[in-house]
Amino acid sequence: MQDVLSMLHALRRPTLLMRAARIGAEDYSRATHLPRLLGYGVLPRHGAALMRLMEIEATMNDQRRNGDTSYSLVKHVDILIAMVGEARVLRASHAA
């Protein structure tokens, strides 16, 4: 089984979506963003949060690709921002 960072690296998304996510991740604040996306309460560890975000994002991407009327571009970018932000923190903790 692939580790979470390898799975994230293997994702292929439109360039504009990922560019917006990388720019937004500069101002990412875990305490502010994650509760809004994953629900309030105790925040999960970085790896667990990233896995949950990837599951939500996969659903959002399916909605985008299928032209689902309930698809929200803003929410999709918000989830991608959190994914990039969590991945950065996870990579930094593995490097240390």
mmCIF file of C-alpha atoms in Angstrom:
data_model
loop_
_atom_site.group_PDB
_atom_site.id
_atom_site.type_symbol
_atom_site.label_atom_id
_atom_site.label_comp_id
_atom_site.label_asym_id
_atom_site.label_seq_id
_atom_site.Cartn_x
_atom_site.Cartn_y
_atom_site.Cartn_z
ATOM 1 C CA MET A 1 0.000 0.000 0.000
ATOM 2 C CA GLN A 2 1.216 3.467 -0.849
ATOM 3 C CA ASP A 3 1.868 5.956 1.888
ATOM 4 C CA VAL A 4 -0.316 9.036 2.012
ATOM 5 C CA LEU A 5 2.266 11.387 0.463
ATOM 6 C CA SER A 6 2.806 9.039 -2.488
ATOM 7 C CA MET A 7 -0.947 8.851 -3.000
ATOM 8 C CA LEU A 8 -1.148 12.631 -2.941
ATOM 9 C CA HIS A 9 1.712 12.957 -5.411
ATOM 10 C CA ALA A 10 -0.049 10.556 -7.794
ATOM 11 C CA LEU A 11 -3.200 12.718 -7.988
ATOM 12 C CA ARG A 12 -3.755 14.432 -11.310
ATOM 13 C CA ARG A 13 -5.900 17.550 -11.193
ATOM 14 C CA PRO A 14 -6.303 20.529 -13.552
ATOM 15 C CA THR A 15 -3.387 22.931 -13.362
ATOM 16 C CA LEU A 16 -5.570 25.910 -12.478
ATOM 17 C CA LEU A 17 -7.118 24.086 -9.496
ATOM 18 C CA MET A 18 -3.714 23.098 -8.153
ATOM 19 C CA ARG A 19 -2.237 26.549 -8.725
ATOM 20 C CA ALA A 20 -5.092 28.084 -6.720
ATOM 21 C CA ALA A 21 -4.557 25.487 -3.975
ATOM 22 C CA ARG A 22 -0.822 26.183 -3.738
ATOM 23 C CA ILE A 23 -1.409 29.919 -3.524
ATOM 24 C CA GLY A 24 -4.127 29.459 -0.903
ATOM 25 C CA ALA A 25 -1.954 27.078 1.117
ATOM 26 C CA GLU A 26 0.415 29.961 1.866
ATOM 27 C CA ASP A 27 -2.216 31.282 4.305
ATOM 28 C CA TYR A 28 -3.383 27.847 5.515
ATOM 29 C CA SER A 29 -4.156 27.656 9.216
ATOM 30 C CA ARG A 30 -4.929 24.180 10.485
ATOM 31 C CA ALA A 31 -6.932 25.396 13.481
ATOM 32 C CA THR A 32 -9.132 27.560 11.277
ATOM 33 C CA HIS A 33 -9.563 25.500 8.134
ATOM 34 C CA LEU A 34 -9.778 21.883 9.295
ATOM 35 C CA PRO A 35 -12.730 22.193 11.684
ATOM 36 C CA ARG A 36 -14.763 23.822 8.931
ATOM 37 C CA LEU A 37 -13.959 20.984 6.519
ATOM 38 C CA LEU A 38 -13.833 17.940 8.803
ATOM 39 C CA GLY A 39 -16.157 18.963 11.598
ATOM 40 C CA TYR A 40 -15.547 20.504 14.960
ATOM 41 C CA GLY A 41 -13.930 18.697 17.839
ATOM 42 C CA VAL A 42 -10.482 17.240 18.314
ATOM 43 C CA LEU A 43 -8.388 17.657 15.175
ATOM 44 C CA PRO A 44 -6.978 14.436 13.733
ATOM 45 C CA ARG A 45 -3.245 13.931 13.234
ATOM 46 C CA HIS A 46 -1.791 15.206 9.968
ATOM 47 C CA GLY A 47 -1.795 11.838 8.173
ATOM 48 C CA ALA A 48 -5.353 10.987 9.227
ATOM 49 C CA ALA A 49 -6.564 14.464 8.296
ATOM 50 C CA LEU A 50 -4.908 14.189 4.902
ATOM 51 C CA MET A 51 -6.559 10.805 4.251
ATOM 52 C CA ARG A 52 -9.998 12.188 5.130
ATOM 53 C CA LEU A 53 -9.410 15.245 2.968
ATOM 54 C CA MET A 54 -8.358 13.024 0.066
ATOM 55 C CA GLU A 55 -11.584 11.014 0.385
ATOM 56 C CA ILE A 56 -13.678 14.192 0.345
ATOM 57 C CA GLU A 57 -11.665 15.564 -2.573
ATOM 58 C CA ALA A 58 -12.144 12.372 -4.597
ATOM 59 C CA THR A 59 -15.904 12.783 -4.241
ATOM 60 C CA MET A 60 -15.650 16.438 -5.232
ATOM 61 C CA ASN A 61 -13.531 15.549 -8.252
ATOM 62 C CA ASP A 62 -16.087 12.947 -9.366
ATOM 63 C CA GLN A 63 -18.788 15.598 -9.105
ATOM 64 C CA ARG A 64 -16.657 17.990 -11.171
ATOM 65 C CA ARG A 65 -15.967 15.435 -13.874
ATOM 66 C CA ASN A 66 -19.594 14.288 -14.072
ATOM 67 C CA GLY A 67 -20.996 17.811 -14.259
ATOM 68 C CA ASP A 68 -22.971 17.330 -11.049
ATOM 69 C CA THR A 69 -25.044 20.404 -10.223
ATOM 70 C CA SER A 70 -24.152 20.126 -6.527
ATOM 71 C CA TYR A 71 -20.441 20.603 -7.316
ATOM 72 C CA SER A 72 -18.871 23.621 -5.624
ATOM 73 C CA LEU A 73 -15.634 24.934 -7.100
ATOM 74 C CA VAL A 74 -15.010 27.049 -4.010
ATOM 75 C CA LYS A 75 -15.327 24.059 -1.678
ATOM 76 C CA HIS A 76 -13.129 21.941 -3.976
ATOM 77 C CA VAL A 77 -10.366 24.557 -3.909
ATOM 78 C CA ASP A 78 -10.785 24.910 -0.136
ATOM 79 C CA ILE A 79 -10.276 21.154 0.291
ATOM 80 C CA LEU A 80 -7.263 21.191 -2.022
ATOM 81 C CA ILE A 81 -5.779 24.074 -0.009
ATOM 82 C CA ALA A 82 -6.116 22.025 3.174
ATOM 83 C CA MET A 83 -4.581 18.993 1.444
ATOM 84 C CA VAL A 84 -1.567 20.979 0.280
ATOM 85 C CA GLY A 85 -1.190 22.616 3.695
ATOM 86 C CA GLU A 86 -1.380 19.304 5.565
ATOM 87 C CA ALA A 87 1.036 17.679 3.121
ATOM 88 C CA ARG A 88 3.561 20.463 3.686
ATOM 89 C CA VAL A 89 3.407 19.996 7.448
ATOM 90 C CA LEU A 90 3.631 16.207 7.103
ATOM 91 C CA ARG A 91 6.658 16.457 4.786
ATOM 92 C CA ALA A 92 8.354 18.865 7.191
ATOM 93 C CA SER A 93 7.792 16.517 10.123
ATOM 94 C CA HIS A 94 9.233 13.583 8.158
ATOM 95 C CA ALA A 95 12.298 15.634 7.200
ATOM 96 C CA ALA A 96 12.998 16.601 10.811
#
